[in-house]
mmCIF file of C-alpha atoms in Angstrom:
data_model
loop_
_atom_site.group_PDB
_atom_site.id
_atom_site.type_symbol
_atom_site.label_atom_id
_atom_site.label_comp_id
_atom_site.label_asym_id
_atom_site.label_seq_id
_atom_site.Cartn_x
_atom_site.Cartn_y
_atom_site.Cartn_z
ATOM 1 C CA MET A 10 -11.069 21.284 7.355
ATOM 2 C CA LYS A 11 -10.082 23.694 4.598
ATOM 3 C CA ASN A 12 -11.256 23.445 1.012
ATOM 4 C CA THR A 13 -7.994 23.755 -0.899
ATOM 5 C CA ALA A 14 -8.829 21.794 -4.018
ATOM 6 C CA SER A 15 -8.693 24.873 -6.281
ATOM 7 C CA GLU A 16 -4.891 25.211 -5.928
ATOM 8 C CA SER A 17 -3.520 22.929 -8.639
ATOM 9 C CA ARG A 18 -0.218 22.095 -10.287
ATOM 10 C CA ILE A 19 1.014 19.495 -12.783
ATOM 11 C CA ILE A 20 4.404 17.787 -12.305
ATOM 12 C CA ARG A 21 6.138 15.080 -14.319
ATOM 13 C CA LEU A 22 7.696 12.224 -12.371
ATOM 14 C CA PRO A 23 10.430 10.246 -14.183
ATOM 15 C CA TYR A 24 11.325 6.639 -13.384
ATOM 16 C CA HIS A 25 13.764 3.881 -14.370
ATOM 17 C CA ALA A 26 12.156 1.637 -16.983
ATOM 18 C CA PRO A 27 10.725 -0.944 -17.015
ATOM 19 C CA TRP A 28 7.724 0.185 -14.998
ATOM 20 C CA ASP A 29 4.293 -1.300 -15.650
ATOM 21 C CA TRP A 30 1.138 0.775 -15.144
ATOM 22 C CA LEU A 31 -0.961 -2.381 -15.442
ATOM 23 C CA GLN A 32 0.676 -3.776 -12.306
ATOM 24 C CA PHE A 33 -0.508 -0.760 -10.326
ATOM 25 C CA TYR A 34 -3.895 -0.675 -12.020
ATOM 26 C CA GLY A 35 -4.428 -4.323 -11.045
ATOM 27 C CA HIS A 36 -3.302 -3.586 -7.483
ATOM 28 C CA PHE A 37 -5.710 -0.660 -7.087
ATOM 29 C CA ALA A 38 -8.560 -2.420 -8.879
ATOM 30 C CA LEU A 39 -8.683 -4.990 -6.060
ATOM 31 C CA ARG A 40 -8.396 -2.455 -3.247
ATOM 32 C CA SER A 41 -9.915 0.873 -4.363
ATOM 33 C CA LEU A 42 -12.059 2.569 -1.706
ATOM 34 C CA ALA A 43 -15.175 4.274 -3.086
ATOM 35 C CA GLY A 44 -15.099 7.995 -2.333
ATOM 36 C CA VAL A 45 -11.450 8.030 -1.207
ATOM 37 C CA GLU A 46 -10.054 6.717 -4.507
ATOM 38 C CA CYS A 47 -11.077 7.000 -8.162
ATOM 39 C CA LEU A 48 -9.658 4.531 -10.675
ATOM 40 C CA SER A 49 -9.963 4.377 -14.444
ATOM 41 C CA PRO A 50 -7.852 2.425 -16.975
ATOM 42 C CA GLN A 51 -5.360 5.300 -17.377
ATOM 43 C CA ARG A 52 -5.773 7.333 -14.179
ATOM 44 C CA TYR A 53 -5.642 6.986 -10.407
ATOM 45 C CA ALA A 54 -6.834 9.700 -8.008
ATOM 46 C CA ARG A 55 -7.231 9.884 -4.240
ATOM 47 C CA SER A 56 -8.069 12.296 -1.448
ATOM 48 C CA VAL A 57 -5.409 13.434 1.015
ATOM 49 C CA ARG A 58 -5.239 15.193 4.361
ATOM 50 C CA LEU A 59 -2.099 17.100 5.369
ATOM 51 C CA GLY A 60 -2.433 18.834 8.710
ATOM 52 C CA ALA A 61 -5.428 21.168 8.546
ATOM 53 C CA ASP A 62 -5.527 21.039 4.744
ATOM 54 C CA SER A 63 -7.258 18.568 2.518
ATOM 55 C CA GLY A 64 -7.380 18.010 -1.214
ATOM 56 C CA TRP A 65 -6.513 15.352 -3.754
ATOM 57 C CA PHE A 66 -4.139 14.298 -6.494
ATOM 58 C CA SER A 67 -4.268 12.234 -9.652
ATOM 59 C CA VAL A 68 -1.630 10.196 -11.499
ATOM 60 C CA THR A 69 -1.633 9.353 -15.206
ATOM 61 C CA PRO A 70 0.995 7.282 -17.067
ATOM 62 C CA LEU A 71 2.550 8.942 -20.121
ATOM 63 C CA GLU A 72 2.927 6.798 -23.214
ATOM 64 C CA GLU A 73 5.627 8.852 -24.915
ATOM 65 C CA SER A 74 8.109 8.970 -22.026
ATOM 66 C CA ALA A 75 9.167 7.095 -18.874
ATOM 67 C CA GLU A 76 7.203 9.477 -16.656
ATOM 68 C CA LEU A 77 3.983 9.806 -14.719
ATOM 69 C CA GLU A 78 1.942 12.997 -14.780
ATOM 70 C CA LEU A 79 1.018 14.091 -11.260
ATOM 71 C CA GLU A 80 -1.783 16.617 -10.858
ATOM 72 C CA LEU A 81 -1.934 18.192 -7.382
ATOM 73 C CA HIS A 82 -4.950 19.939 -5.867
ATOM 74 C CA LEU A 83 -3.518 21.151 -2.564
ATOM 75 C CA PRO A 84 -1.701 24.277 -1.308
ATOM 76 C CA ALA A 85 1.743 24.803 -2.822
ATOM 77 C CA ARG A 86 3.454 24.366 0.575
ATOM 78 C CA HIS A 87 2.567 20.661 0.444
ATOM 79 C CA HIS A 88 3.694 19.985 -3.114
ATOM 80 C CA GLU A 89 7.254 18.881 -2.331
ATOM 81 C CA LEU A 90 6.178 16.476 0.418
ATOM 82 C CA LEU A 91 3.306 15.088 -1.619
ATOM 83 C CA THR A 92 5.494 14.584 -4.682
ATOM 84 C CA ALA A 93 7.937 12.531 -2.599
ATOM 85 C CA ARG A 94 5.094 10.450 -1.181
ATOM 86 C CA VAL A 95 3.655 9.755 -4.621
ATOM 87 C CA ARG A 96 7.092 8.705 -5.899
ATOM 88 C CA LYS A 97 7.275 6.245 -2.996
ATOM 89 C CA MET A 98 3.707 5.097 -3.534
ATOM 90 C CA PHE A 99 4.429 4.153 -7.153
ATOM 91 C CA ASP A 100 7.986 2.972 -6.395
ATOM 92 C CA LEU A 101 9.548 5.299 -8.958
ATOM 93 C CA ASP A 102 13.014 5.497 -7.386
ATOM 94 C CA SER A 103 13.981 1.829 -7.317
ATOM 95 C CA ASN A 104 16.262 0.461 -10.029
ATOM 96 C CA PRO A 105 14.884 -2.809 -11.441
ATOM 97 C CA ALA A 106 18.323 -3.797 -12.742
ATOM 98 C CA HIS A 107 19.798 -3.831 -9.219
ATOM 99 C CA ILE A 108 16.942 -5.964 -7.902
ATOM 100 C CA ALA A 109 17.083 -8.366 -10.860
ATOM 101 C CA GLU A 110 20.841 -8.746 -10.428
ATOM 102 C CA HIS A 111 20.273 -10.139 -6.938
ATOM 103 C CA LEU A 112 17.036 -12.110 -7.408
ATOM 104 C CA GLY A 113 17.344 -13.156 -11.052
ATOM 105 C CA GLY A 114 19.722 -16.042 -10.377
ATOM 106 C CA ASP A 115 17.414 -17.668 -7.847
ATOM 107 C CA ALA A 116 15.898 -20.969 -9.016
ATOM 108 C CA ILE A 117 12.402 -19.979 -7.889
ATOM 109 C CA LEU A 118 12.401 -16.260 -8.646
ATOM 110 C CA GLY A 119 14.532 -16.220 -11.811
ATOM 111 C CA PRO A 120 11.783 -17.510 -14.125
ATOM 112 C CA LEU A 121 9.253 -15.124 -12.542
ATOM 113 C CA LEU A 122 11.504 -12.123 -13.219
ATOM 114 C CA GLN A 123 11.915 -13.217 -16.834
ATOM 115 C CA GLN A 124 8.151 -13.466 -17.276
ATOM 116 C CA ALA A 125 7.411 -10.049 -15.725
ATOM 117 C CA PRO A 126 10.576 -7.911 -15.587
ATOM 118 C CA GLY A 127 10.610 -4.806 -13.429
ATOM 119 C CA LEU A 128 7.668 -5.415 -11.098
ATOM 120 C CA ARG A 129 7.550 -2.763 -8.390
ATOM 121 C CA LEU A 130 6.443 -2.544 -4.774
ATOM 122 C CA PRO A 131 3.147 -0.613 -4.547
ATOM 123 C CA THR A 132 3.150 1.349 -1.290
ATOM 124 C CA ALA A 133 0.206 2.992 0.437
ATOM 125 C CA TYR A 134 -0.163 6.766 0.452
ATOM 126 C CA ASP A 135 -0.981 6.869 4.177
ATOM 127 C CA PRO A 136 0.596 4.495 6.747
ATOM 128 C CA PHE A 137 -2.332 4.769 9.166
ATOM 129 C CA GLU A 138 -4.824 3.908 6.446
ATOM 130 C CA GLN A 139 -2.724 0.925 5.383
ATOM 131 C CA ALA A 140 -2.436 -0.318 8.954
ATOM 132 C CA VAL A 141 -6.224 -0.100 9.330
ATOM 133 C CA ARG A 142 -6.600 -2.106 6.122
ATOM 134 C CA ALA A 143 -4.158 -4.726 7.425
ATOM 135 C CA ILE A 144 -5.949 -5.100 10.767
ATOM 136 C CA VAL A 145 -9.338 -5.338 9.091
ATOM 137 C CA GLY A 146 -7.830 -7.807 6.614
ATOM 138 C CA GLN A 147 -6.745 -10.321 9.256
ATOM 139 C CA GLN A 148 -8.063 -13.763 8.245
ATOM 140 C CA VAL A 149 -10.418 -12.428 5.541
ATOM 141 C CA THR A 150 -10.137 -12.002 1.784
ATOM 142 C CA VAL A 151 -8.966 -8.776 0.150
ATOM 143 C CA LYS A 152 -12.497 -8.225 -1.173
ATOM 144 C CA ALA A 153 -14.077 -8.653 2.260
ATOM 145 C CA ALA A 154 -11.558 -6.287 3.847
ATOM 146 C CA VAL A 155 -12.220 -3.600 1.203
ATOM 147 C CA THR A 156 -15.953 -3.918 1.858
ATOM 148 C CA ILE A 157 -15.520 -3.398 5.593
ATOM 149 C CA VAL A 158 -13.041 -0.530 5.231
ATOM 150 C CA GLY A 159 -15.471 1.032 2.737
ATOM 151 C CA ARG A 160 -18.132 0.988 5.458
ATOM 152 C CA LEU A 161 -15.719 2.784 7.801
ATOM 153 C CA VAL A 162 -15.158 5.446 5.132
ATOM 154 C CA GLN A 163 -18.864 5.980 4.551
ATOM 155 C CA ARG A 164 -19.668 6.049 8.261
ATOM 156 C CA LEU A 165 -16.723 8.117 9.541
ATOM 157 C CA GLY A 166 -14.943 9.785 6.600
ATOM 158 C CA GLU A 167 -15.468 13.521 6.095
ATOM 159 C CA ALA A 168 -16.811 14.831 2.802
ATOM 160 C CA LEU A 169 -14.236 16.473 0.517
ATOM 161 C CA PRO A 170 -15.573 19.703 -1.034
ATOM 162 C CA GLY A 171 -15.295 20.304 -4.760
ATOM 163 C CA ASP A 172 -17.060 19.216 -7.904
ATOM 164 C CA ILE A 173 -14.333 18.489 -10.479
ATOM 165 C CA GLU A 174 -15.114 15.420 -12.574
ATOM 166 C CA GLY A 175 -13.095 12.421 -11.425
ATOM 167 C CA GLN A 176 -12.375 13.982 -8.028
ATOM 168 C CA PRO A 177 -12.529 11.880 -4.847
ATOM 169 C CA THR A 178 -15.385 12.846 -2.540
ATOM 170 C CA ARG A 179 -14.395 11.610 0.921
ATOM 171 C CA LEU A 180 -11.390 11.581 3.258
ATOM 172 C CA PHE A 181 -10.214 8.476 5.082
ATOM 173 C CA PRO A 182 -11.307 8.533 8.754
ATOM 174 C CA THR A 183 -8.872 10.017 11.265
ATOM 175 C CA PRO A 184 -7.393 7.946 14.123
ATOM 176 C CA GLU A 185 -9.532 9.963 16.548
ATOM 177 C CA ALA A 186 -12.733 9.207 14.635
ATOM 178 C CA LEU A 187 -12.006 5.480 14.460
ATOM 179 C CA ALA A 188 -10.954 5.254 18.108
ATOM 180 C CA GLU A 189 -14.143 6.868 19.399
ATOM 181 C CA ALA A 190 -16.742 5.497 16.958
ATOM 182 C CA ASP A 191 -19.511 3.014 17.633
ATOM 183 C CA LEU A 192 -18.543 0.232 15.229
ATOM 184 C CA ALA A 193 -21.453 -2.072 15.997
ATOM 185 C CA GLY A 194 -22.614 -3.861 12.871
ATOM 186 C CA ILE A 195 -19.505 -2.959 10.877
ATOM 187 C CA GLY A 196 -18.946 -6.616 9.980
ATOM 188 C CA MET A 197 -15.934 -7.559 12.114
ATOM 189 C CA PRO A 198 -15.579 -9.858 15.136
ATOM 190 C CA GLY A 199 -15.601 -8.019 18.436
ATOM 191 C CA LYS A 200 -11.955 -8.760 19.213
ATOM 192 C CA ARG A 201 -10.835 -7.345 15.870
ATOM 193 C CA VAL A 202 -12.907 -4.207 16.487
ATOM 194 C CA GLU A 203 -11.127 -3.888 19.843
ATOM 195 C CA THR A 204 -7.737 -4.290 18.142
ATOM 196 C CA LEU A 205 -8.603 -1.665 15.538
ATOM 197 C CA GLN A 206 -9.842 0.855 18.094
ATOM 198 C CA ARG A 207 -6.945 0.214 20.472
ATOM 199 C CA PHE A 208 -4.517 0.774 17.591
ATOM 200 C CA SER A 209 -6.366 3.931 16.463
ATOM 201 C CA ALA A 210 -6.371 5.325 19.999
ATOM 202 C CA ALA A 211 -2.622 4.701 20.333
ATOM 203 C CA CYS A 212 -2.026 6.597 17.077
ATOM 204 C CA ALA A 213 -4.364 9.416 18.108
ATOM 205 C CA SER A 214 -2.672 9.900 21.471
ATOM 206 C CA GLY A 215 0.846 9.653 20.080
ATOM 207 C CA ALA A 216 1.607 6.553 22.161
ATOM 208 C CA LEU A 217 2.286 4.757 18.881
ATOM 209 C CA GLU A 218 4.153 6.555 16.127
ATOM 210 C CA LEU A 219 4.003 5.008 12.674
ATOM 211 C CA HIS A 220 7.466 5.362 11.165
ATOM 212 C CA VAL A 221 10.478 3.287 10.163
ATOM 213 C CA ASP A 222 13.098 5.818 11.255
ATOM 214 C CA ASN A 223 14.770 3.095 13.339
ATOM 215 C CA GLY A 224 14.222 0.362 10.784
ATOM 216 C CA ALA A 225 11.324 -1.909 9.904
ATOM 217 C CA ASP A 226 12.182 -4.411 12.669
ATOM 218 C CA ASP A 227 11.646 -1.701 15.269
ATOM 219 C CA LEU A 228 8.219 -0.871 13.809
ATOM 220 C CA VAL A 229 7.283 -4.556 13.756
ATOM 221 C CA LYS A 230 8.200 -4.910 17.447
ATOM 222 C CA ARG A 231 6.185 -1.839 18.411
ATOM 223 C CA LEU A 232 3.143 -3.008 16.468
ATOM 224 C CA CYS A 233 3.347 -6.543 17.868
ATOM 225 C CA ALA A 234 3.339 -5.081 21.391
ATOM 226 C CA LEU A 235 -0.319 -4.154 20.824
ATOM 227 C CA PRO A 236 -2.827 -6.915 21.654
ATOM 228 C CA GLY A 237 -4.356 -8.415 18.519
ATOM 229 C CA ILE A 238 -1.502 -7.493 16.170
ATOM 230 C CA GLY A 239 0.780 -10.343 15.206
ATOM 231 C CA PRO A 240 3.818 -10.725 12.967
ATOM 232 C CA TRP A 241 1.839 -11.024 9.696
ATOM 233 C CA THR A 242 -0.011 -7.758 10.269
ATOM 234 C CA ALA A 243 3.117 -5.929 11.423
ATOM 235 C CA GLU A 244 5.305 -7.196 8.555
ATOM 236 C CA TYR A 245 2.585 -6.414 6.042
ATOM 237 C CA VAL A 246 2.346 -2.848 7.366
ATOM 238 C CA ALA A 247 6.134 -2.458 7.057
ATOM 239 C CA LEU A 248 5.940 -3.682 3.467
ATOM 240 C CA ARG A 249 2.815 -1.917 2.204
ATOM 241 C CA ALA A 250 2.743 1.206 4.379
ATOM 242 C CA PHE A 251 6.419 2.104 4.098
ATOM 243 C CA GLY A 252 7.725 0.146 1.134
ATOM 244 C CA ASP A 253 10.492 -1.429 3.186
ATOM 245 C CA PRO A 254 12.384 -3.421 0.528
ATOM 246 C CA ASP A 255 13.237 -6.281 2.903
ATOM 247 C CA ALA A 256 9.930 -6.644 4.762
ATOM 248 C CA PHE A 257 8.532 -10.138 4.369
ATOM 249 C CA PRO A 258 5.231 -11.386 5.857
ATOM 250 C CA ALA A 259 6.177 -15.069 5.697
ATOM 251 C CA ALA A 260 2.819 -16.263 7.043
ATOM 252 C CA ASP A 261 0.872 -14.615 4.208
ATOM 253 C CA LEU A 262 -1.447 -17.119 2.528
ATOM 254 C CA GLY A 263 -0.692 -15.838 -0.966
ATOM 255 C CA LEU A 264 3.031 -16.377 -0.426
ATOM 256 C CA LEU A 265 2.540 -19.832 1.069
ATOM 257 C CA LYS A 266 0.171 -20.965 -1.694
ATOM 258 C CA SER A 267 2.020 -19.410 -4.629
ATOM 259 C CA PRO A 268 2.073 -22.001 -7.447
ATOM 260 C CA VAL A 269 5.878 -21.993 -7.481
ATOM 261 C CA TRP A 270 5.721 -24.306 -4.445
ATOM 262 C CA GLY A 271 3.541 -26.900 -6.175
ATOM 263 C CA THR A 272 0.124 -28.087 -5.080
ATOM 264 C CA GLU A 273 1.139 -28.624 -1.451
ATOM 265 C CA GLY A 274 2.450 -25.107 -0.883
ATOM 266 C CA ILE A 275 5.125 -24.373 1.711
ATOM 267 C CA THR A 276 5.120 -23.750 5.467
ATOM 268 C CA ALA A 277 5.800 -20.313 6.888
ATOM 269 C CA ARG A 278 8.888 -21.597 8.699
ATOM 270 C CA LYS A 279 10.365 -23.088 5.521
ATOM 271 C CA LEU A 280 9.532 -19.968 3.539
ATOM 272 C CA GLN A 281 11.206 -17.790 6.167
ATOM 273 C CA ARG A 282 14.390 -19.821 5.814
ATOM 274 C CA ARG A 283 14.173 -19.867 2.017
ATOM 275 C CA ALA A 284 13.731 -16.100 1.953
ATOM 276 C CA GLU A 285 17.050 -15.451 3.720
ATOM 277 C CA ALA A 286 18.763 -15.763 0.332
ATOM 278 C CA TRP A 287 16.595 -12.940 -1.023
ATOM 279 C CA ARG A 288 17.787 -10.284 1.455
ATOM 280 C CA PRO A 289 17.877 -7.275 1.154
ATOM 281 C CA TRP A 290 15.079 -7.448 -1.458
ATOM 282 C CA ARG A 291 12.635 -9.841 0.187
ATOM 283 C CA ALA A 292 9.672 -7.483 -0.360
ATOM 284 C CA TYR A 293 10.266 -7.652 -4.111
ATOM 285 C CA ALA A 294 10.482 -11.434 -3.867
ATOM 286 C CA ALA A 295 7.061 -11.274 -2.192
ATOM 287 C CA VAL A 296 5.745 -9.145 -5.060
ATOM 288 C CA TYR A 297 6.796 -11.812 -7.548
ATOM 289 C CA LEU A 298 5.311 -14.650 -5.488
ATOM 290 C CA TRP A 299 2.040 -12.719 -5.178
ATOM 291 C CA HIS A 300 2.108 -12.018 -8.906
ATOM 292 C CA ALA A 301 2.439 -15.743 -9.636
ATOM 293 C CA TYR A 302 -0.427 -16.381 -7.210
ATOM 294 C CA SER A 303 -2.661 -13.832 -8.963
ATOM 295 C CA GLN A 304 -1.767 -15.208 -12.372
ATOM 296 C CA ALA A 305 -3.121 -18.523 -11.151
ATOM 297 C CA GLY A 306 -6.479 -16.802 -10.684
ATOM 298 C CA ARG A 307 -6.257 -15.960 -6.988
ATOM 299 C CA THR A 308 -6.001 -12.714 -5.086
ATOM 300 C CA GLY A 309 -3.405 -11.991 -2.437
ATOM 301 C CA GLY A 310 -0.821 -9.464 -1.276
#
């Protein structure tokens, strides 16, 4: 691993307003991994690995303009790729007006869009990391999943050299490290450990490639072919790892228990049918349902 943190550059990333930093701050506040990520009220930073190089970046919202300030601490050859990934991560290229035009007339979603216009789709920096989080998060709370993934980071993540204040200190574990590790006592049921290590081994060997080049449905099918990974996990990976705008994990508890459905909630089958009207923006519909769920004092999505 190379220490490349000394090579830095600052770039401004414009976006279509409205865009709400507090939405992203709230998202990261629930999920931030100690060592890998650093979060403060006006700044987000995380470690990254690109090939043989490692380093980190930070993002700060600018008050005087519709832009984010991106500070890169990696070799210049990675700057273009990393900038594109950060734009995707913070959903800077979507146009809220187009999404609102389609979803705003819906009886359920319309009032939610009026209350919080322009909500975006936070997307993970690294698809493998997000998939690990989703597998670990099967049938447990967000908080419990973050705790377990944090243990994986501390046990298997490499240290990131450098001593700049506010810099991340560890890298997320590689597929190889997770596939081969002794995960006894990590805090997961044995079958879920097997699922995680089988998935990591498939990624390490190249038997499973994490991409949506052939569409999200193709990724979902390939993920569901692995024992222990069902539709919720696969759809959630498509949504959070790749920002697919139409991905929709209909069995997600936060979606089913969103207060818009009343005290009884809704079944996954009924929600799946109801969501057909929201295509091709079902992921943004999910964001609004999760937002309503969180506003009711719960955590989901």
